Tab-separated table of C-alpha atoms in Angstrom:
chain	number	residue	atom	x	y	z
A	180	GLU	CA	-19.369	18.472	-2.656
A	181	ALA	CA	-17.766	15.547	-0.956
A	182	ASP	CA	-16.849	12.483	-3.158
A	183	ILE	CA	-18.329	9.719	-1.039
A	184	TYR	CA	-20.943	7.456	-2.423
A	185	GLN	CA	-23.317	4.850	-0.861
A	186	THR	CA	-25.362	2.235	-2.645
A	187	PRO	CA	-28.061	1.175	-2.507
A	188	ARG	CA	-29.868	4.467	-1.479
A	189	TYR	CA	-33.094	2.537	-0.561
A	190	LEU	CA	-33.646	-1.116	0.005
A	191	VAL	CA	-36.317	-3.349	1.321
A	192	ILE	CA	-35.459	-6.889	2.117
A	193	GLY	CA	-36.958	-9.798	4.060
A	194	THR	CA	-35.977	-11.038	7.402
A	195	GLY	CA	-33.046	-13.382	7.415
A	196	LYS	CA	-31.479	-12.085	4.162
A	197	LYS	CA	-27.889	-11.149	3.943
A	198	ILE	CA	-27.207	-7.523	2.823
A	199	THR	CA	-24.005	-5.478	2.164
A	200	LEU	CA	-24.192	-1.761	2.075
A	201	GLU	CA	-21.409	-0.231	-0.098
A	202	CYS	CA	-19.550	2.876	0.633
A	203	SER	CA	-16.752	4.347	-1.568
A	204	GLN	CA	-14.815	7.659	-1.217
A	205	THR	CA	-12.388	9.090	-3.791
A	206	MET	CA	-10.665	11.586	-1.550
A	207	GLY	CA	-7.981	9.326	-0.190
A	208	HIS	CA	-9.150	9.622	3.342
A	209	ASP	CA	-7.796	7.244	5.853
A	210	LYS	CA	-10.518	7.352	8.356
A	211	MET	CA	-14.064	6.091	7.633
A	212	TYR	CA	-17.107	5.682	9.630
A	213	TRP	CA	-20.492	4.142	9.624
A	214	TYR	CA	-23.417	5.864	11.507
A	215	GLN	CA	-26.871	4.610	12.280
A	216	GLN	CA	-29.673	7.019	12.324
A	217	ASP	CA	-33.375	6.419	13.088
A	218	PRO	CA	-35.836	9.005	11.555
A	219	GLY	CA	-35.573	12.256	13.364
A	220	MET	CA	-32.985	11.020	15.791
A	221	GLU	CA	-29.375	11.606	16.433
A	222	LEU	CA	-26.493	9.677	14.759
A	223	HIS	CA	-24.812	6.808	16.612
A	224	LEU	CA	-21.409	5.593	15.497
A	225	ILE	CA	-21.426	1.856	14.849
A	226	HIS	CA	-18.085	1.110	13.179
A	227	TYR	CA	-14.910	3.019	12.180
A	228	SER	CA	-11.624	2.448	10.488
A	229	TYR	CA	-8.147	3.974	10.824
A	230	GLY	CA	-7.120	2.743	7.433
A	231	VAL	CA	-6.607	-0.591	5.459
A	232	ASN	CA	-7.107	-3.688	7.499
A	233	SER	CA	-8.231	-1.609	10.451
A	234	THR	CA	-11.770	-1.869	11.764
A	235	GLU	CA	-13.296	-0.825	15.252
A	236	LYS	CA	-16.667	-0.965	16.828
A	237	GLY	CA	-18.182	2.251	17.733
A	238	ASP	CA	-20.334	3.507	20.586
A	239	LEU	CA	-23.469	1.789	19.690
A	240	SER	CA	-23.426	-2.032	19.565
A	241	SER	CA	-24.484	-3.447	16.160
A	242	GLU	CA	-24.775	-6.784	14.698
A	243	SER	CA	-23.343	-5.657	11.484
A	244	THR	CA	-19.711	-6.217	10.399
A	245	VAL	CA	-17.326	-4.122	8.205
A	246	SER	CA	-14.168	-4.610	6.242
A	247	ARG	CA	-11.508	-2.330	4.849
A	248	ILE	CA	-9.381	-3.935	2.279
A	249	ARG	CA	-8.938	-0.905	0.218
A	250	THR	CA	-8.595	2.710	1.350
A	251	GLU	CA	-11.525	3.834	-0.681
A	252	HIS	CA	-13.965	1.177	0.167
A	253	PHE	CA	-15.676	0.490	3.483
A	254	PRO	CA	-18.740	-1.906	3.057
A	255	LEU	CA	-20.980	-2.955	5.817
A	256	THR	CA	-22.639	-6.289	5.994
A	257	LEU	CA	-25.629	-7.682	7.910
A	258	GLU	CA	-25.535	-11.526	7.719
A	259	SER	CA	-29.049	-11.982	8.728
A	260	ALA	CA	-31.435	-8.866	8.628
A	261	ARG	CA	-34.165	-8.427	11.272
A	262	PRO	CA	-36.812	-5.756	11.412
A	263	SER	CA	-34.800	-4.216	14.294
A	264	HIS	CA	-32.120	-3.236	11.697
A	265	THR	CA	-34.547	-0.922	9.911
A	266	SER	CA	-32.821	2.389	9.882
A	267	GLN	CA	-30.713	4.857	7.826
A	268	TYR	CA	-27.098	4.027	7.605
A	269	LEU	CA	-24.657	6.918	6.862
A	270	CYS	CA	-21.061	6.368	5.747
A	271	ALA	CA	-18.553	9.181	6.272
A	272	SER	CA	-14.863	9.866	5.918
A	273	ARG	CA	-12.315	12.352	7.024
A	274	PRO	CA	-8.569	13.055	6.430
A	275	GLY	CA	-6.256	11.156	8.748
A	276	SER	CA	-4.042	14.136	9.414
A	277	SER	CA	-4.871	17.792	9.333
A	278	GLY	CA	-8.454	18.977	9.275
A	279	ASN	CA	-11.247	17.211	11.195
A	280	THR	CA	-14.215	17.840	8.959
A	281	ILE	CA	-16.074	14.634	8.343
A	282	TYR	CA	-17.831	14.237	4.872
A	283	PHE	CA	-20.903	12.262	4.590
A	284	GLY	CA	-22.444	10.070	1.952
A	285	GLU	CA	-26.143	10.412	1.086
A	286	GLY	CA	-27.140	7.427	3.160
A	287	SER	CA	-28.670	4.073	2.698
A	288	TRP	CA	-32.329	3.532	3.934
A	289	LEU	CA	-32.840	-0.078	4.856
A	290	THR	CA	-36.179	-1.507	5.556
A	291	VAL	CA	-36.309	-5.166	6.841
A	292	VAL	CA	-39.934	-6.661	6.594
B	263	ALA	CA	-16.286	11.077	27.147
B	264	GLN	CA	-17.675	14.099	25.399
B	265	THR	CA	-21.287	14.947	25.376
B	266	VAL	CA	-23.209	17.447	23.247
B	267	THR	CA	-26.675	18.932	24.208
B	268	GLN	CA	-29.086	20.705	21.941
B	269	SER	CA	-32.013	21.815	24.125
B	270	GLN	CA	-34.331	22.875	21.353
B	271	PRO	CA	-36.061	19.880	19.678
B	272	GLU	CA	-37.791	22.072	17.199
B	273	MET	CA	-37.976	25.705	16.315
B	274	SER	CA	-40.084	27.668	13.835
B	275	VAL	CA	-39.531	31.208	12.387
B	276	GLN	CA	-40.668	33.237	9.496
B	277	GLU	CA	-38.682	33.680	6.400
B	278	ALA	CA	-36.108	36.474	6.518
B	279	GLU	CA	-35.959	36.355	10.370
B	280	THR	CA	-32.828	35.683	12.270
B	281	VAL	CA	-32.796	32.451	14.289
B	282	THR	CA	-30.276	31.105	16.872
B	283	LEU	CA	-29.853	27.475	17.650
B	284	SER	CA	-28.189	26.399	20.889
B	285	CYS	CA	-25.626	23.950	21.678
B	286	THR	CA	-23.570	23.077	24.801
B	287	TYR	CA	-20.966	20.460	25.247
B	288	ASP	CA	-18.866	18.919	27.778
B	289	THR	CA	-15.288	17.835	27.558
B	290	SER	CA	-12.003	17.798	29.334
B	291	GLU	CA	-10.085	18.409	26.213
B	292	ASN	CA	-8.426	21.772	25.439
B	293	ASN	CA	-8.043	21.420	21.718
B	294	TYR	CA	-11.005	20.303	19.680
B	295	TYR	CA	-13.356	21.195	16.840
B	296	LEU	CA	-16.980	22.059	16.803
B	297	PHE	CA	-19.361	21.711	13.858
B	298	TRP	CA	-22.829	22.435	12.845
B	299	TYR	CA	-24.165	20.024	10.220
B	300	LYS	CA	-27.449	20.445	8.345
B	301	GLN	CA	-29.579	17.543	7.270
B	302	PRO	CA	-32.271	18.582	4.808
B	303	PRO	CA	-35.316	16.407	4.109
B	304	SER	CA	-33.210	14.762	1.390
B	305	ARG	CA	-31.234	13.367	4.251
B	306	GLN	CA	-27.561	14.092	3.048
B	307	MET	CA	-25.603	15.625	5.947
B	308	ILE	CA	-23.908	18.797	4.928
B	309	LEU	CA	-21.338	20.762	6.941
B	310	VAL	CA	-22.580	24.198	7.609
B	311	ILE	CA	-19.747	25.729	9.774
B	312	ARG	CA	-16.693	24.680	11.665
B	313	GLN	CA	-14.762	26.201	14.636
B	314	GLU	CA	-11.473	25.379	15.932
B	315	ALA	CA	-11.397	25.741	19.771
B	316	TYR	CA	-8.031	27.517	19.864
B	317	LYS	CA	-9.454	30.288	17.674
B	318	GLN	CA	-11.106	33.015	19.569
B	319	GLN	CA	-12.709	34.634	16.541
B	320	ASN	CA	-16.158	33.293	15.781
B	321	ALA	CA	-16.569	31.454	12.515
B	322	THR	CA	-18.719	32.965	9.737
B	323	GLU	CA	-20.090	31.471	6.452
B	324	ASN	CA	-22.264	33.847	4.558
B	325	ARG	CA	-25.541	33.971	6.484
B	326	PHE	CA	-24.352	31.523	9.085
B	327	SER	CA	-22.250	32.592	12.065
B	328	VAL	CA	-21.528	31.022	15.552
B	329	ASN	CA	-21.120	32.320	18.966
B	330	PHE	CA	-18.454	30.302	20.575
B	331	GLN	CA	-18.011	30.683	24.233
B	332	LYS	CA	-15.178	28.439	25.351
B	333	ALA	CA	-15.368	28.918	29.127
B	334	ALA	CA	-19.127	28.349	29.008
B	335	LYS	CA	-18.695	25.440	26.493
B	336	SER	CA	-21.410	26.875	24.498
B	337	PHE	CA	-21.493	26.935	20.570
B	338	SER	CA	-24.663	28.493	19.210
B	339	LEU	CA	-25.492	28.946	15.445
B	340	LYS	CA	-27.068	32.055	14.137
B	341	ILE	CA	-28.828	32.058	10.843
B	342	SER	CA	-29.567	35.606	9.387
B	343	ASP	CA	-32.183	36.344	6.797
B	344	SER	CA	-33.578	32.808	7.018
B	345	GLN	CA	-34.748	31.163	3.700
B	346	LEU	CA	-37.094	28.368	3.064
B	347	GLY	CA	-34.230	26.197	2.024
B	348	ASP	CA	-32.750	26.383	5.445
B	349	THR	CA	-35.531	24.118	6.734
B	350	ALA	CA	-33.724	20.958	8.040
B	351	MET	CA	-32.473	19.084	10.986
B	352	TYR	CA	-29.326	20.898	12.465
B	353	PHE	CA	-26.890	18.912	14.432
B	354	CYS	CA	-24.204	20.303	16.637
B	355	ALA	CA	-21.117	18.037	16.762
B	356	PHE	CA	-17.800	17.739	18.546
B	357	ALA	CA	-14.475	16.116	17.549
B	358	THR	CA	-11.204	15.734	19.333
B	359	SER	CA	-8.224	17.354	17.767
B	360	GLY	CA	-5.520	15.171	16.119
B	361	GLY	CA	-5.440	11.468	17.047
B	362	GLY	CA	-8.151	9.084	17.468
B	363	ALA	CA	-10.720	7.718	14.956
B	364	ASP	CA	-13.801	7.909	16.880
B	365	GLY	CA	-15.490	10.381	14.627
B	366	LEU	CA	-17.923	13.008	15.815
B	367	THR	CA	-19.998	13.081	18.825
B	368	PHE	CA	-23.522	14.541	17.861
B	369	GLY	CA	-26.250	16.299	19.686
B	370	LYS	CA	-29.890	15.072	19.202
B	371	GLY	CA	-30.495	17.800	16.693
B	372	THR	CA	-32.910	20.711	16.352
B	373	HIS	CA	-35.561	20.626	13.757
B	374	LEU	CA	-35.700	24.076	12.259
B	375	ILE	CA	-38.727	25.064	10.148
B	376	ILE	CA	-38.821	28.217	8.106
B	377	GLN	CA	-42.330	29.485	7.351
B	378	PRO	CA	-43.228	31.477	4.223
């Protein structure tokens, strides 16, 4: 099993609230990712990171922001949540060198009411 | 840019049957990786099988095997002796080899239902 953890797993918050979704991995992977997935739909990359102090936007535009201060930690923040942000957010990581298997966390289900 | 196409939104088979999920992709790269991921109702994405494009031999993992046709850009997944626990969304995915940090490109997924 992959050692990548996400908290919270499920969250219901009100519109306008600030929320941070936590993601940590203990595998020492350089590359980390955030995907957004609506129920029954494909995954869309919203953020990724090459390593510490590196963050990039993905294919799908998102109002969220990320930071990478430590190798193992890649939190995602929504400054002002809206109902359109309701979705599942999947964090993932992979080794920076050999091997391209991506390992996923269990996901964070966010509902904005 | 790479694209991945899964043409079967949903499939349903009886337990113990063999089922094949199709996947095609489009890329100008010569070296890359292909994956099948499984997402059970509990929602955690799990790697099923992985294929390196430079390897001609098809990957096999127990009851799971692939039919990789590089020239046709086809990467189908065969599940033998299907079990109830195989019920899940299955995603085909593509990754470039080596550099770049843009992760995987996913298909839209196939919802596989194993009937008792």
